[in-house]
Coordinates of C-alpha atoms in Angstrom, one line a residue:
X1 CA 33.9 -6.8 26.2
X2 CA 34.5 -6.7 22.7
X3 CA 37.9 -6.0 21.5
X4 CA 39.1 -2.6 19.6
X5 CA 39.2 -4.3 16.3
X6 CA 35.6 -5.7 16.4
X7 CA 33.7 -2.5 17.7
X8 CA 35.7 -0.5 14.9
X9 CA 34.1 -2.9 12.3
X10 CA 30.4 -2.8 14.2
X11 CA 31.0 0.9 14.0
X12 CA 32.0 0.6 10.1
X13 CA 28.9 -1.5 9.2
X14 CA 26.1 0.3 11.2
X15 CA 27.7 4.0 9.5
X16 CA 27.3 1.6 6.0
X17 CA 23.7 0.6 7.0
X18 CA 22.4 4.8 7.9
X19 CA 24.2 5.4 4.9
X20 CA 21.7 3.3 2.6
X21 CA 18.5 4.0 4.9
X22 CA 19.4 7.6 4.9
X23 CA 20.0 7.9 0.9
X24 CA 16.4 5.8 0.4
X25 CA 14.5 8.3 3.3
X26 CA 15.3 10.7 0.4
X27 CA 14.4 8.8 -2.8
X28 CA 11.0 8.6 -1.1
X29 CA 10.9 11.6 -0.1
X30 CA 11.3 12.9 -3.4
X31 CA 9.2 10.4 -5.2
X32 CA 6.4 11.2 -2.4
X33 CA 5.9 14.5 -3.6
X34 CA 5.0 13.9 -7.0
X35 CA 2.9 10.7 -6.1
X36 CA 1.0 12.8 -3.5
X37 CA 0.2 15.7 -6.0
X38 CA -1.0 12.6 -8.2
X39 CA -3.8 11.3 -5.5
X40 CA -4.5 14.6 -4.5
X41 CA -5.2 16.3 -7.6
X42 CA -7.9 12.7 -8.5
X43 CA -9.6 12.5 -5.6
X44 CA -12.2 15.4 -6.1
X45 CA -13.3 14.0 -9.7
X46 CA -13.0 10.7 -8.4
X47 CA -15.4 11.2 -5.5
X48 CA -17.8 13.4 -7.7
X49 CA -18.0 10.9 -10.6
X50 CA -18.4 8.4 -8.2
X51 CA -21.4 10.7 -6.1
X52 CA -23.0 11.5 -9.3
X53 CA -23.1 7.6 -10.5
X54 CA -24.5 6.1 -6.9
X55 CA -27.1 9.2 -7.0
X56 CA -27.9 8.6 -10.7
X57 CA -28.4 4.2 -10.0
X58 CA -30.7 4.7 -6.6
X59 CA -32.6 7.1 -9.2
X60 CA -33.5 4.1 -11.7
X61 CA -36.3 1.6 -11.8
X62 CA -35.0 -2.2 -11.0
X63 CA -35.5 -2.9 -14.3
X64 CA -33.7 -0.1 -16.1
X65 CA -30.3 -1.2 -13.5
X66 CA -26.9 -1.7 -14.8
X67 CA -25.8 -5.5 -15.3
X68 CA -23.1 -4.1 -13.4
X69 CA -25.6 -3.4 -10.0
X70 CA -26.3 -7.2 -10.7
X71 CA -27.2 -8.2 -6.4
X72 CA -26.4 -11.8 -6.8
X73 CA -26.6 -14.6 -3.8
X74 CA -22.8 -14.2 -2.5
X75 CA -21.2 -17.6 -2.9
X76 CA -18.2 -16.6 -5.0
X77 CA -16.1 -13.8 -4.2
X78 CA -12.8 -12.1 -5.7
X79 CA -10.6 -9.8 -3.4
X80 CA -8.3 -7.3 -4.8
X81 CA -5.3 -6.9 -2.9
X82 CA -3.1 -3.7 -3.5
X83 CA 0.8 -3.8 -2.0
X84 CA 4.1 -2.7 -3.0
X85 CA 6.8 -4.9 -5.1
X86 CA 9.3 -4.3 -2.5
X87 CA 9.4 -3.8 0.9
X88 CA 11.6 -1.7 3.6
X89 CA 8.0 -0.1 4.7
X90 CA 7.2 -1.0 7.5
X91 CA 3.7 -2.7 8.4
X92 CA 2.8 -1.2 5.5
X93 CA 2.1 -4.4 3.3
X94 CA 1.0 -6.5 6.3
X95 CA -1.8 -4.3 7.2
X96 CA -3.0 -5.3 3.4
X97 CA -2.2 -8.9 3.8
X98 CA -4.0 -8.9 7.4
X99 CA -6.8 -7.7 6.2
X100 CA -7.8 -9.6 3.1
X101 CA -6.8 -12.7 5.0
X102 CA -9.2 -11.9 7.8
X103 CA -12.3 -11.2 4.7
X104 CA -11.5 -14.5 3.5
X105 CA -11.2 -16.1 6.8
X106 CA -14.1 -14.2 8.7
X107 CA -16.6 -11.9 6.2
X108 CA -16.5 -14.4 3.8
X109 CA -16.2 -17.5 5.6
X110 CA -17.5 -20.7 4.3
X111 CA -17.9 -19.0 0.4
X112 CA -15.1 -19.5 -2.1
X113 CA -12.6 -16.7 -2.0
X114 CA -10.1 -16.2 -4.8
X115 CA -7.6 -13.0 -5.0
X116 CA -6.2 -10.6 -7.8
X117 CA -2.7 -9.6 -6.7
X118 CA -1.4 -5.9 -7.3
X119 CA 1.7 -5.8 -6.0
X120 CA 4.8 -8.6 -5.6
X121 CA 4.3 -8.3 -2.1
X122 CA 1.0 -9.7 -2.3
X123 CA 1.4 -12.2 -4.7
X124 CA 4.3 -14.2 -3.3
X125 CA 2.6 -14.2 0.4
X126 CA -0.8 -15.2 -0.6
X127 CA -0.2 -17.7 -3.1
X128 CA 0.9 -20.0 -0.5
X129 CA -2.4 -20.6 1.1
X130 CA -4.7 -19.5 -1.3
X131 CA -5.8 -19.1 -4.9
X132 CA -4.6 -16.0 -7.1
X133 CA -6.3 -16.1 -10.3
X134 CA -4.2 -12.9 -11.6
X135 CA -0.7 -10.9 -10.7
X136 CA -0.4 -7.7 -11.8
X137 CA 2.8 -6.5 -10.2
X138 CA 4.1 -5.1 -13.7
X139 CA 1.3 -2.1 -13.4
X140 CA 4.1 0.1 -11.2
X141 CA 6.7 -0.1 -13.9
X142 CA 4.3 2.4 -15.9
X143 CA 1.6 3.4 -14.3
X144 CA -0.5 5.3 -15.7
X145 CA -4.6 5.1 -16.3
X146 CA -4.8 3.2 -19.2
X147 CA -2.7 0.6 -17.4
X148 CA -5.1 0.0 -15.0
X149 CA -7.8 0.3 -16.5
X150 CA -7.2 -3.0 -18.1
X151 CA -6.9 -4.6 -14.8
X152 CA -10.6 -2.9 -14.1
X153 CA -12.3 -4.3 -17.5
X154 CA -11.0 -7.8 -16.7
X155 CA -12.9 -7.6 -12.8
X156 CA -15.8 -6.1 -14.9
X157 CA -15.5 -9.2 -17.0
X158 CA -15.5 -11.8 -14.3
X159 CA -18.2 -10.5 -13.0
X160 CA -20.7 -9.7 -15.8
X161 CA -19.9 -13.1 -16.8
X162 CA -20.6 -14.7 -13.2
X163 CA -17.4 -15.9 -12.5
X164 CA -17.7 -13.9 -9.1
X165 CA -20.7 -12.6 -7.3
X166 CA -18.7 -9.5 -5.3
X167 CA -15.4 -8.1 -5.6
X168 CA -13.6 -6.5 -3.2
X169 CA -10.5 -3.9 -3.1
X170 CA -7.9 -4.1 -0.5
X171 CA -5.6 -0.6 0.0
X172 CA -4.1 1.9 2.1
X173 CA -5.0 5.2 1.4
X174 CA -2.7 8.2 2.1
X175 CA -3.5 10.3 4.5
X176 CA 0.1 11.6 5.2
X177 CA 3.6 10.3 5.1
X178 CA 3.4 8.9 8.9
X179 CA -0.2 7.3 8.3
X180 CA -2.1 5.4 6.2
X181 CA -5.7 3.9 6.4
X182 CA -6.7 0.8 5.2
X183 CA -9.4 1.1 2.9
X184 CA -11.7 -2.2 1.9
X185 CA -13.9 -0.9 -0.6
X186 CA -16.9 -2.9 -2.8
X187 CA -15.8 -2.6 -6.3
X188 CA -18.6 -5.0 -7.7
X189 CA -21.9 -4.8 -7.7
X190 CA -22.4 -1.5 -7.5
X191 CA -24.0 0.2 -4.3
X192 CA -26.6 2.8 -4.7
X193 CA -26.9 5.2 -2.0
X194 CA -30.0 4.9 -0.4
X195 CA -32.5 7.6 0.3
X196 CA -30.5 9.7 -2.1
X197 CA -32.6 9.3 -5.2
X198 CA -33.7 12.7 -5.4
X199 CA -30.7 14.5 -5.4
X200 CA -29.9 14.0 -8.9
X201 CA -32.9 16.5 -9.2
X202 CA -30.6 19.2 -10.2
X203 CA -29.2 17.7 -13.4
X204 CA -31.2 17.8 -17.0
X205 CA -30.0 14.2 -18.7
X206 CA -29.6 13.5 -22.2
X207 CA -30.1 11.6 -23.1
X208 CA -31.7 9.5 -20.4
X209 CA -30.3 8.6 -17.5
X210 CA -29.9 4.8 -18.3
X211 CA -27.5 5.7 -20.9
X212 CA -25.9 8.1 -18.9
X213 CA -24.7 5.8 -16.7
X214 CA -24.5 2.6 -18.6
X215 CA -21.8 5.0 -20.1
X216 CA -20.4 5.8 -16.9
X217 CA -20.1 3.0 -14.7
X218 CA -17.4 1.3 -16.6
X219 CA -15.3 4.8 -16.4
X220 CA -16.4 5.5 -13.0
X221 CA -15.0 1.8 -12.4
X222 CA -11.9 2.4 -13.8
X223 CA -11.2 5.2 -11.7
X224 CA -12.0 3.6 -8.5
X225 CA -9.6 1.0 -9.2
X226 CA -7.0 3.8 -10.5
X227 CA -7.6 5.9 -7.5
X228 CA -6.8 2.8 -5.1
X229 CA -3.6 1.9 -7.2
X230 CA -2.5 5.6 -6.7
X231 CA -3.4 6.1 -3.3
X232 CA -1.7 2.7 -2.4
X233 CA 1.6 4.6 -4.5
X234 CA 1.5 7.5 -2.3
X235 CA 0.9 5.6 0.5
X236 CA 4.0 3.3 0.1
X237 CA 6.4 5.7 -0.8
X238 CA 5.1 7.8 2.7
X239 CA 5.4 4.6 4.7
X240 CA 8.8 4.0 3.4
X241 CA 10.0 7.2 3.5
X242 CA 8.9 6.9 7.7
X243 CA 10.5 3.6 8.1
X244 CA 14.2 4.9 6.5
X245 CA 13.6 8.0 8.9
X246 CA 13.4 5.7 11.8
X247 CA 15.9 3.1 11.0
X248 CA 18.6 6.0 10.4
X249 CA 17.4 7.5 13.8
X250 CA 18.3 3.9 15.0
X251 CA 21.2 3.1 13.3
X252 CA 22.7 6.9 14.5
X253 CA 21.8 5.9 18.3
X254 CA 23.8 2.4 17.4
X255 CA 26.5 4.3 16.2
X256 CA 26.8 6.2 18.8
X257 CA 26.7 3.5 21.5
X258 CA 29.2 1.4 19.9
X259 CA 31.6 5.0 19.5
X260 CA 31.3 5.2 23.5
X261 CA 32.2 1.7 23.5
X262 CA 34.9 1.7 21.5
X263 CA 36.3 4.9 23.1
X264 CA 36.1 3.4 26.8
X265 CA 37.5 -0.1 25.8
X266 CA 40.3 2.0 23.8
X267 CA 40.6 3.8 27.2
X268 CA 40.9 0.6 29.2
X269 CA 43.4 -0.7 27.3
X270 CA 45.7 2.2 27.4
X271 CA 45.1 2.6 30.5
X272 CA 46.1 -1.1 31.2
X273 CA 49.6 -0.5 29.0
X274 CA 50.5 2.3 31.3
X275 CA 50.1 0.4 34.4
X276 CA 52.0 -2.7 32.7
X277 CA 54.5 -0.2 31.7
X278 CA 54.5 1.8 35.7
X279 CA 55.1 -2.2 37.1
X280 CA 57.8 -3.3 35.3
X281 CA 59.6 0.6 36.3
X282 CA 59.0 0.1 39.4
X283 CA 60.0 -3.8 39.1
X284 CA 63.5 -2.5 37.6
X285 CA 63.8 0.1 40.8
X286 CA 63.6 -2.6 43.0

């Protein structure tokens, strides 16, 4: 067993650690909050403008198509992974990282796969076995629309100008603070929904609908990308906020193991000085 002096400073350093885990379950906790009112508040617009623009390119001739709806042989193709720039998350950035590896290594296998990093976490891990053309890890130090939507018109770049022939996004989107859902999502080319031309019926256009959404898609681009950037924000903070909540749960059991510890080997000792001290009075009566 331990001594006295060692337990006391186990017991010192796990009350240090719940300490720090504790005060960051709270800093996520508030940050959380505003984050979720963020994705929350975007998703409705998102998913409208995004319903409207699928409806509006099944609705066009072949001819009349965006270059952006550009269906190209696949032998290029550019994954965007979304992470955190720190970590204390749990499998929060691994389910990310696990899943654009197993695209590259399985979806995509045998076509040249190349990766746009959003996120530290994602840079510094896939670097080491594979290409990443771009970091943009500075987008969480202000992140606001604009921001990203520079990150989106460079994507739309690559691929108007061939450079890649699909592009993927890689992200978890929040659900709650226990759970997120990793979302892989086509960014480029387009998809039109299918079977759904006729539901655009409703709208008068002006003035045509191949402005309309020549006008659109880039926007409606934008915001995809935004609304993955924000969810994956939302996401983290949830994920983080869960992992703190269990590692002070832990680090309070710890505690309190080593404190029963402690107490029975402080026990054991007195104990052991009063018998020492009983022998040696009974040693002297003798």
């Amino acid at each position: 067993m331990a001594n006295l002096k060692e337990i006391r400073n186990r017991i010192a350093s796990v009350s240090s650690t719940m300490q720090i885990t504790s005060a960051m379950k709270m800093v996520s906790a508030a940050k959380l909050k505003k984050a979720q009112d963020a994705i929350t508040a975007m998703r409705p617009y998102s998913d409208k403008l995004s319903e409207l623009l699928q409806s509006l390119s099944a609705s066009l001739d072949a001819d009349s198509g965006s270059k952006f709806a550009d269906n190209r042989e696949v032998k290029k193709v550019l994954i965007v992974a979304i992470t955190s720039n720190r970590g204390l998350c749990g499998a929060f950035n691994t389910n990310i990282l696990k899943q654009s590896a197993l695209l590259a290594r399985e979806t995509y296998a045998g076509k040249q796969v190349d990766f746009v990093a959003i996120g530290k976490k994602a840079n510094d891990i896939l670097k080491k076995k594979n290409k990443v053309i771009a970091n943009h890890s500075a987008v969480y130090d202000d992140l606001t629309f604009d921001n990203v939507a520079v990150i989106a018109e460079e994507l739309m770049d690559l691929f108007t100008k061939g450079a890649y022939d699909k592009i993927e996004i890689v992200y978890n989107k929040f659900k709650n603070a226990a759970t997120q859902i990793v979302m892989t999502e086509q960014f480029l080319p387009i998809v039109p929904v299918e079977g759904e031309a006729n539901s655009a019926a409703d709208y008068i256009f002006e003035p045509s609908k191949a402005e309309i959404v020549e006008q659109l898609i880039p926007k409606s681009l934008k915001t995809q990308l935004y609304k993955g950037v924000r969810d994956s924000f939302a996401s983290e903070h949830g994920a983080r906020m869960t992992a703190m909540h269990k590692a002070t749960d832990n680090a309070t059991e710890l505690r309190n193991q080593l404190k029963l510890t402690y107490n029975k080997a402080r026990q054991a000792a007195i104990t052991g000085e009063i018998l020492e001290i009983v022998g040696g009075a009974e040693a002297l009566n003798n």
